[in-house]
Coordinates of N, CA, C and O in Angstrom, one line a residue:
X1 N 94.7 -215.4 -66.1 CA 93.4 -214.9 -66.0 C 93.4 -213.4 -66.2 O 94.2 -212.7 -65.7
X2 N 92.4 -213.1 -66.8 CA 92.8 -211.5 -67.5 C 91.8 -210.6 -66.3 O 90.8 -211.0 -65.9
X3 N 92.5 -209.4 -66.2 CA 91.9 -208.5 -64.8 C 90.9 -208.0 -65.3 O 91.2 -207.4 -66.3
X4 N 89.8 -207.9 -65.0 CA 88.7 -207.0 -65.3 C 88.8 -205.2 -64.8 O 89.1 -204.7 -63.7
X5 N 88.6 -204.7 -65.8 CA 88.6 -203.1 -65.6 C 87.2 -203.0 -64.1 O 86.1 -203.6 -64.0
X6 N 87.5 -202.0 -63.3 CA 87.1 -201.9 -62.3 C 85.7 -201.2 -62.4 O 85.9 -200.1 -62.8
X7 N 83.9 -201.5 -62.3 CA 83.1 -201.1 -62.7 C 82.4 -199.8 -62.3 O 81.9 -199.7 -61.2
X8 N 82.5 -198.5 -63.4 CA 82.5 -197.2 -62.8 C 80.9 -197.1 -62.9 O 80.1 -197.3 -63.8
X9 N 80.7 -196.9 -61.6 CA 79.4 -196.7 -61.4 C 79.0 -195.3 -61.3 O 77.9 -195.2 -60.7
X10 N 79.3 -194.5 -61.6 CA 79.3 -192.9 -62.0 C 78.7 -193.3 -63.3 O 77.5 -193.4 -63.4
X11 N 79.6 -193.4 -64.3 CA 78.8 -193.8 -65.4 C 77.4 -195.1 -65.4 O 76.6 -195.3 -66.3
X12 N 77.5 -195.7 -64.5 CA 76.1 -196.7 -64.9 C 75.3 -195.7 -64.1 O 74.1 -195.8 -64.5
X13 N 75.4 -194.9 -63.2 CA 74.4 -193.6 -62.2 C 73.8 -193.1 -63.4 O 72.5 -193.0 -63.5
X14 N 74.8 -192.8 -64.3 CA 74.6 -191.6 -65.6 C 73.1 -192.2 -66.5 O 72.0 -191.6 -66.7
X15 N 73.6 -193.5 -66.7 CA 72.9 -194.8 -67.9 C 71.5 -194.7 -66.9 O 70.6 -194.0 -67.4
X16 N 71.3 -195.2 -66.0 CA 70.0 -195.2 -65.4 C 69.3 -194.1 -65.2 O 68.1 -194.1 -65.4
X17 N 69.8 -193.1 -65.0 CA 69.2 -191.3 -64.7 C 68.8 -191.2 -65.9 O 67.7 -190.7 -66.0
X18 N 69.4 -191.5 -67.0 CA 69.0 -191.4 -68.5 C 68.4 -191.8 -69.3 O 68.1 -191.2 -70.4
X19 N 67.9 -193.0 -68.8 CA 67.1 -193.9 -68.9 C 65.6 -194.0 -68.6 O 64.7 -194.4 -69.3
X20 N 65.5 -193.2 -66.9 CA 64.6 -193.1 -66.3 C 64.0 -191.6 -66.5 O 62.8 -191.3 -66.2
X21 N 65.0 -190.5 -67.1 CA 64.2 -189.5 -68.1 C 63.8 -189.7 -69.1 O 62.9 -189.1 -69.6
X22 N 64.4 -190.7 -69.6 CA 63.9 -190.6 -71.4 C 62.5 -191.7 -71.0 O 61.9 -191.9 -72.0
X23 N 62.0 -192.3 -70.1 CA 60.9 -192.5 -69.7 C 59.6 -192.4 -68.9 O 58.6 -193.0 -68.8
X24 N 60.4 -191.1 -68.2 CA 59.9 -190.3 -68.1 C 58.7 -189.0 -69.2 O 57.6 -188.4 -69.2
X25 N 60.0 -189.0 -70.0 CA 59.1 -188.3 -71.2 C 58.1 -188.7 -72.1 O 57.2 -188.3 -72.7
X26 N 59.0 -190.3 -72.0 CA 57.8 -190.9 -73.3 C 56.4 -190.9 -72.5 O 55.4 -190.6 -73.1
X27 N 56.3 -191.2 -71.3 CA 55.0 -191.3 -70.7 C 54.2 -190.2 -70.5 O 53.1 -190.3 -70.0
X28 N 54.8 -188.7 -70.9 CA 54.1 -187.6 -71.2 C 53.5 -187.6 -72.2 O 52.4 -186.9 -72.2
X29 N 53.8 -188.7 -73.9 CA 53.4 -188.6 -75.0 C 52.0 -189.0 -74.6 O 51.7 -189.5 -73.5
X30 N 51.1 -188.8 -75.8 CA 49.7 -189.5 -75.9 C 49.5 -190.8 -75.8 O 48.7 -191.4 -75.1
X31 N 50.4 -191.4 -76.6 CA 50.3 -193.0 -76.4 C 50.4 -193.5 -75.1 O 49.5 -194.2 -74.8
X32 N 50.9 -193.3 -74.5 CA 51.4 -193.9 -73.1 C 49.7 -193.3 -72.7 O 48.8 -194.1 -72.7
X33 N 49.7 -192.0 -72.5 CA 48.9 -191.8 -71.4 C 47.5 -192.5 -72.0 O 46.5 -193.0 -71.4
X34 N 47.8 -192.4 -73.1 CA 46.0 -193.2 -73.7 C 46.2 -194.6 -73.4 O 45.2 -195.1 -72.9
X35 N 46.8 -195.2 -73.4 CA 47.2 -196.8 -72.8 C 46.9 -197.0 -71.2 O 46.4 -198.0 -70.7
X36 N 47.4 -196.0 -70.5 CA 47.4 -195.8 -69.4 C 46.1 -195.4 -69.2 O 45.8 -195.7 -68.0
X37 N 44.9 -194.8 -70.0 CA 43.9 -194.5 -69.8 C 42.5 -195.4 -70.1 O 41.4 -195.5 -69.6
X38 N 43.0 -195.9 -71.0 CA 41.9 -197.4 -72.0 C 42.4 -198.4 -71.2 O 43.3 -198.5 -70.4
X39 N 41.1 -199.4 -71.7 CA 41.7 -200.3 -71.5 C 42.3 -200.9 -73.0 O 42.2 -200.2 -74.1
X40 N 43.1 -202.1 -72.9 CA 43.8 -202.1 -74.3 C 43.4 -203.4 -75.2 O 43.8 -204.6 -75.2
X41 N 42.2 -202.5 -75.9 CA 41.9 -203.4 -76.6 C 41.1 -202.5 -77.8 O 40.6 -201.4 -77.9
X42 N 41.2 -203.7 -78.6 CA 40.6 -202.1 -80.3 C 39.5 -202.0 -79.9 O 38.6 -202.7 -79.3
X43 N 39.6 -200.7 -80.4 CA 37.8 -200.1 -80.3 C 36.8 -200.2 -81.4 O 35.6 -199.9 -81.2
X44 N 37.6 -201.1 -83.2 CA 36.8 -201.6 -83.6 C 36.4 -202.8 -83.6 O 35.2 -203.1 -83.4
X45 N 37.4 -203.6 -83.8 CA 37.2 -205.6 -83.5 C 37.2 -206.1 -82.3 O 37.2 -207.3 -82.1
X46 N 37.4 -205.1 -81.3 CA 37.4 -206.0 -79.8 C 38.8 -207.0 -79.7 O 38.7 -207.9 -78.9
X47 N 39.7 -206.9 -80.3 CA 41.0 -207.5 -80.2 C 41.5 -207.2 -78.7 O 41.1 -206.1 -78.2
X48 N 42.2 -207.9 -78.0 CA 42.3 -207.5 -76.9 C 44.0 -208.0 -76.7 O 44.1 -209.3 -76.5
X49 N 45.1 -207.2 -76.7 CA 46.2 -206.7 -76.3 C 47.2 -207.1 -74.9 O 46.5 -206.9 -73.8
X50 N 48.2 -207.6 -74.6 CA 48.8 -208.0 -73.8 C 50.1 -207.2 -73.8 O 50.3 -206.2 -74.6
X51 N 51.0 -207.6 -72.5 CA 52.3 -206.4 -73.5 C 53.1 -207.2 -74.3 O 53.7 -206.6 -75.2
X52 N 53.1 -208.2 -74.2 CA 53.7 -209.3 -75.5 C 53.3 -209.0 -77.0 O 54.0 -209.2 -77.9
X53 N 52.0 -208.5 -76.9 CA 51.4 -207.3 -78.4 C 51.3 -206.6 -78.5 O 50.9 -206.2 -79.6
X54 N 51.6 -205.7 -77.6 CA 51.0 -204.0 -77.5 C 51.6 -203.4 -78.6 O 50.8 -202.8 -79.3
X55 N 53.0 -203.6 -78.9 CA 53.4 -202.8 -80.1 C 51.8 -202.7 -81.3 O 51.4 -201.8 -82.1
X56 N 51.5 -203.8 -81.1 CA 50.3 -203.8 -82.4 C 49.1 -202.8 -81.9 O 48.1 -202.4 -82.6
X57 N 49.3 -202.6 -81.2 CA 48.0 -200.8 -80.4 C 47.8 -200.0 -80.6 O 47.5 -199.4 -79.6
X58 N 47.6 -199.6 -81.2 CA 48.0 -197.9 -82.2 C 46.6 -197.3 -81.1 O 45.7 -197.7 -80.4
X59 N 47.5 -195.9 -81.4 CA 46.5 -194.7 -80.7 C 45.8 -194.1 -82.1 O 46.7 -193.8 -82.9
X60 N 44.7 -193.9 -82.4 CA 44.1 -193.4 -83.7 C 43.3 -191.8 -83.1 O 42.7 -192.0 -82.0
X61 N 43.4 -190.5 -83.5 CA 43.2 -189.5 -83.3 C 41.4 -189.4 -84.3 O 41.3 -189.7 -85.5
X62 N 40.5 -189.1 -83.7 CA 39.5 -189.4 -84.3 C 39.1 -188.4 -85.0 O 38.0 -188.6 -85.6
X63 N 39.7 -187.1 -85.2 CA 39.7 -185.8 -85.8 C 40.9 -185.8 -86.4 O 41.3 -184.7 -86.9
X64 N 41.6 -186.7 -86.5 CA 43.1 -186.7 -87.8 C 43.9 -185.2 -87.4 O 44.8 -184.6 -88.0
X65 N 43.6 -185.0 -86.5 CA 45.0 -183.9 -85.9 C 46.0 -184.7 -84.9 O 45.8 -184.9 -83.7
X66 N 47.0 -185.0 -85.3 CA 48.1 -185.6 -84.4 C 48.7 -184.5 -83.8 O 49.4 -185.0 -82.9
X67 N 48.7 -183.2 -83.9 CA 48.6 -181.8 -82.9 C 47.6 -181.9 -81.7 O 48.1 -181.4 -80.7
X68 N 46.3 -182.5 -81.7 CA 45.1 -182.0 -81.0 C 45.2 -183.3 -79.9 O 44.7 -184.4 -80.1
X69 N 45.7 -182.9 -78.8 CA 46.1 -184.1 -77.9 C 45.4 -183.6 -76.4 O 46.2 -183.2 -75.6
X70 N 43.7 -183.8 -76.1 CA 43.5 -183.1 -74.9 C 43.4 -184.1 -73.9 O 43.0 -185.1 -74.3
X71 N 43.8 -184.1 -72.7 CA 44.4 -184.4 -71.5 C 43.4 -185.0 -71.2 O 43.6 -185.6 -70.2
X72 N 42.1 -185.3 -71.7 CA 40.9 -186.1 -71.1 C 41.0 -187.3 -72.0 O 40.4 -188.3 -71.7
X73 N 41.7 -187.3 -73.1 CA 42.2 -188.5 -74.0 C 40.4 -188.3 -75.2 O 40.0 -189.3 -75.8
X74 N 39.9 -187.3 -75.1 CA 38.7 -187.1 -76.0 C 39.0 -187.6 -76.9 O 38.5 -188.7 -77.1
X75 N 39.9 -187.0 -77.8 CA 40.2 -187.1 -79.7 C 41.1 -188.9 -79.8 O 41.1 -189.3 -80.9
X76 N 41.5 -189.6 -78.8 CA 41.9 -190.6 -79.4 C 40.6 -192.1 -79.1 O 39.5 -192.2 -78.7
X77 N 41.5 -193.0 -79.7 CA 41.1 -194.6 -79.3 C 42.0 -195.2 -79.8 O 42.8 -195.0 -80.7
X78 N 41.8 -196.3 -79.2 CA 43.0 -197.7 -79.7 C 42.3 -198.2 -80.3 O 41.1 -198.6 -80.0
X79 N 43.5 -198.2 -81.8 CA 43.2 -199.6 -82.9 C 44.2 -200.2 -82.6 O 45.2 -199.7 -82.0
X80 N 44.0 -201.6 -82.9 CA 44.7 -202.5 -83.9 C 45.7 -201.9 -85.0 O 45.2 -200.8 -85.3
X81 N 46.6 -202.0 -85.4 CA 47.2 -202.1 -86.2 C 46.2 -201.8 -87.8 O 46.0 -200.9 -88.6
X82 N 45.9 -202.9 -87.5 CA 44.7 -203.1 -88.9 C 43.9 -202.3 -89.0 O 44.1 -201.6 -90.0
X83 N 42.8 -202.0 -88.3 CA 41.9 -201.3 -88.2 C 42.1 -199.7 -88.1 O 41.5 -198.8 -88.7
X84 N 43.4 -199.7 -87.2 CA 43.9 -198.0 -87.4 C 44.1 -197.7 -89.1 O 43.8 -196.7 -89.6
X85 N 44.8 -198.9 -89.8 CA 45.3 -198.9 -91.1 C 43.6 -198.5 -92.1 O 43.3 -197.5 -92.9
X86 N 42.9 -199.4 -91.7 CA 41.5 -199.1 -92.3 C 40.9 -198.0 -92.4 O 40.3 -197.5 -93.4
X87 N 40.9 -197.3 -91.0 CA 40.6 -196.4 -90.8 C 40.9 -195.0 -91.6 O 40.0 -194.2 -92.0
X88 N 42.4 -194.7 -91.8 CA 42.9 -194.0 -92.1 C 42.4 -194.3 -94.0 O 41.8 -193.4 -94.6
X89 N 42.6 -195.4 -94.4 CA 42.4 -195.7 -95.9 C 40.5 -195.0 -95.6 O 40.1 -194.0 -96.0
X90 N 40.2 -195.3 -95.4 CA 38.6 -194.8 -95.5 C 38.9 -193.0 -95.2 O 38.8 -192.3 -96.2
X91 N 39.0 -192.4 -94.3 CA 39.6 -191.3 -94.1 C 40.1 -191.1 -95.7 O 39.3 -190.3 -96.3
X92 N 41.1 -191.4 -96.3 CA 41.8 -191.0 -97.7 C 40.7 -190.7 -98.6 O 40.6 -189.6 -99.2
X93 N 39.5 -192.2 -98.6 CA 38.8 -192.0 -99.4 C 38.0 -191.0 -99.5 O 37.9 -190.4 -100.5
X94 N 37.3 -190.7 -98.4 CA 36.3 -189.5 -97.9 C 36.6 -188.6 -97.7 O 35.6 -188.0 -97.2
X95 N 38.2 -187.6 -97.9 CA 38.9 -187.0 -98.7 C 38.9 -186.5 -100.0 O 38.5 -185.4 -100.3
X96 N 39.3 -187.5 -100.7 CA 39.3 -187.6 -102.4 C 37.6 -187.6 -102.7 O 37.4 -187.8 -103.9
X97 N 36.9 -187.4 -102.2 CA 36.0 -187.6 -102.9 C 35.0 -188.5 -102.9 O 34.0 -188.3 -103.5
X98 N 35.3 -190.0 -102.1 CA 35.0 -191.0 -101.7 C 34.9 -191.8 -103.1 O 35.2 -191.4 -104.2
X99 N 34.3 -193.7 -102.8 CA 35.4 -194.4 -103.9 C 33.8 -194.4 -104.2 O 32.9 -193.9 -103.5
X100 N 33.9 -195.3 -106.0 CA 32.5 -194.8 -106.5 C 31.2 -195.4 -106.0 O 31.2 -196.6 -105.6
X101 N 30.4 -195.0 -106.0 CA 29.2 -195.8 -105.5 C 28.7 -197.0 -105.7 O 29.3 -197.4 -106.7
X102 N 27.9 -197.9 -105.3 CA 27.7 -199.2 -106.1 C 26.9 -199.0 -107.4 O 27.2 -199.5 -108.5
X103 N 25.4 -197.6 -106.9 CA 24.4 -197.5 -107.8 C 25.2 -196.8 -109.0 O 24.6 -196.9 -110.0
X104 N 26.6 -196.2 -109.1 CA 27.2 -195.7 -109.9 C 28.2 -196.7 -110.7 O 28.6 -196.3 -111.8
X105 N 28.4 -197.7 -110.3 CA 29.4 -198.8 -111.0 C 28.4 -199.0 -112.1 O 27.1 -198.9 -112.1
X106 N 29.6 -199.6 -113.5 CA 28.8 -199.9 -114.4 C 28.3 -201.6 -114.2 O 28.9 -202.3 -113.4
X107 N 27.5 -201.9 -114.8 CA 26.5 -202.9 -114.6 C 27.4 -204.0 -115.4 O 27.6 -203.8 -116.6
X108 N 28.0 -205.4 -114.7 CA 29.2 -206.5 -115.2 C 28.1 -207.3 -116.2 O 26.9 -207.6 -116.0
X109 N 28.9 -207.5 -117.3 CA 28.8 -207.6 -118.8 C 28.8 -209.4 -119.2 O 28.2 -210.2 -119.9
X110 N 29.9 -209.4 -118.5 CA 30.6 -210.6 -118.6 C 30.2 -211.6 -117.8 O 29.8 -211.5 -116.7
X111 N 30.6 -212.9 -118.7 CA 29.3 -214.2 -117.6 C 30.9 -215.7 -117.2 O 31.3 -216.7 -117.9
X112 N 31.3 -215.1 -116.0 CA 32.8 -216.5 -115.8 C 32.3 -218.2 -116.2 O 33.0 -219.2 -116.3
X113 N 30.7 -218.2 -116.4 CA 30.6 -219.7 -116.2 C 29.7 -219.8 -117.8 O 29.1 -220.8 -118.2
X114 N 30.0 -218.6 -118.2 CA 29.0 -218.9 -119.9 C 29.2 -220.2 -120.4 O 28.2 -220.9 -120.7
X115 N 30.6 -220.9 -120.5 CA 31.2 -222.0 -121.6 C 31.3 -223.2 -120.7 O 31.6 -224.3 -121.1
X116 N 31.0 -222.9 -119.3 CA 31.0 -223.9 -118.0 C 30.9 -225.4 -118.3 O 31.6 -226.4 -118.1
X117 N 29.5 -225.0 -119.1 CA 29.2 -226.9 -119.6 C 29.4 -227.1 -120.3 O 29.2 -228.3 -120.5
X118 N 30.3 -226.3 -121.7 CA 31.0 -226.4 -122.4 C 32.2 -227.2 -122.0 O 32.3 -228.3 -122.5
X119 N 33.0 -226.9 -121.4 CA 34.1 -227.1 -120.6 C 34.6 -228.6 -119.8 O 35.6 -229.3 -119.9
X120 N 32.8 -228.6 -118.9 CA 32.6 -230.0 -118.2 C 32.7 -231.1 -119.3 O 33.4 -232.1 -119.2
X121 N 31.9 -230.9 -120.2 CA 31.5 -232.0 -121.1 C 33.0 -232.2 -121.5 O 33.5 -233.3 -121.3
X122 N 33.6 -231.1 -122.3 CA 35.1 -232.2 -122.6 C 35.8 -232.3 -121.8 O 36.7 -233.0 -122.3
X123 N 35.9 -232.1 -120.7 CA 36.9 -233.1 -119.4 C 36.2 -234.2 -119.4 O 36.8 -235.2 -119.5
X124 N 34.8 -234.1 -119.3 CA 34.7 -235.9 -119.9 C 34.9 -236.8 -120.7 O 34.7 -238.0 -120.5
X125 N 35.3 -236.2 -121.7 CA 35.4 -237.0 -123.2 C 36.8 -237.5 -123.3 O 37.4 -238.1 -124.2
X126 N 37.4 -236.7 -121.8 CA 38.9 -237.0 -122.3 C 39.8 -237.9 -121.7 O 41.0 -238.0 -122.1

């Protein structure tokens, strides 16, 4: 039966102190504290969040400064994954210039069902 090395708990002291700073810090970030401050659920679709999903929670900055982080959690909200993703694409657009208008689209030319009964009639014949 092979001897097991003797378990240094100096070093597992080390692993837990290290552990319990480095989460210590993360819970300084915005995410944490906005989680800790919302309730968790998106603030566009009403999706509602467990910790079995939370990864899917995004903190969304409503002024697009990921610098501007005030302690009252003003500038954020929780999306969705999705909706953060939407968000940000509409943000791009309204950037650039925004995408074109409807009254500005050119007016569709083309008819998908022109030859329709064209079409029906010889699937019947056949």
């Amino acid at each position: 039966m092979p001897i097991k090395p003797p378990i240094d708990n100096a070093k597992l002291d080390r692993i837990v102190a290290e552990a319990r700073r480095n989460a210590e810090q993360r819970e300084l970030g915005y995410r944490e504290r906005a989680l800790k401050m919302y309730p968790w659920i998106c603030g566009r679709c009403a999706r509602e969040f467990t910790r079995t999903n939370l990864q899917e929670l995004t903190v969304h900055h409503r002024n697009h400064d990921h610098d501007f982080n005030p302690p009252d959690g003003s500038n954020w909200e929780l999306l969705c994954v999705y909706c953060h993703d939407n968000e940000h694409s509409r943000h791009i657009d309204h950037v650039r210039g925004g995408v074109m208008e409807v009254e500005d689209a050119p007016a569709a030319t083309g008819n998908p069902f022109a030859d329709l009964k064209a079409m029906m009639e010889r699937g019947k014949k056949a």
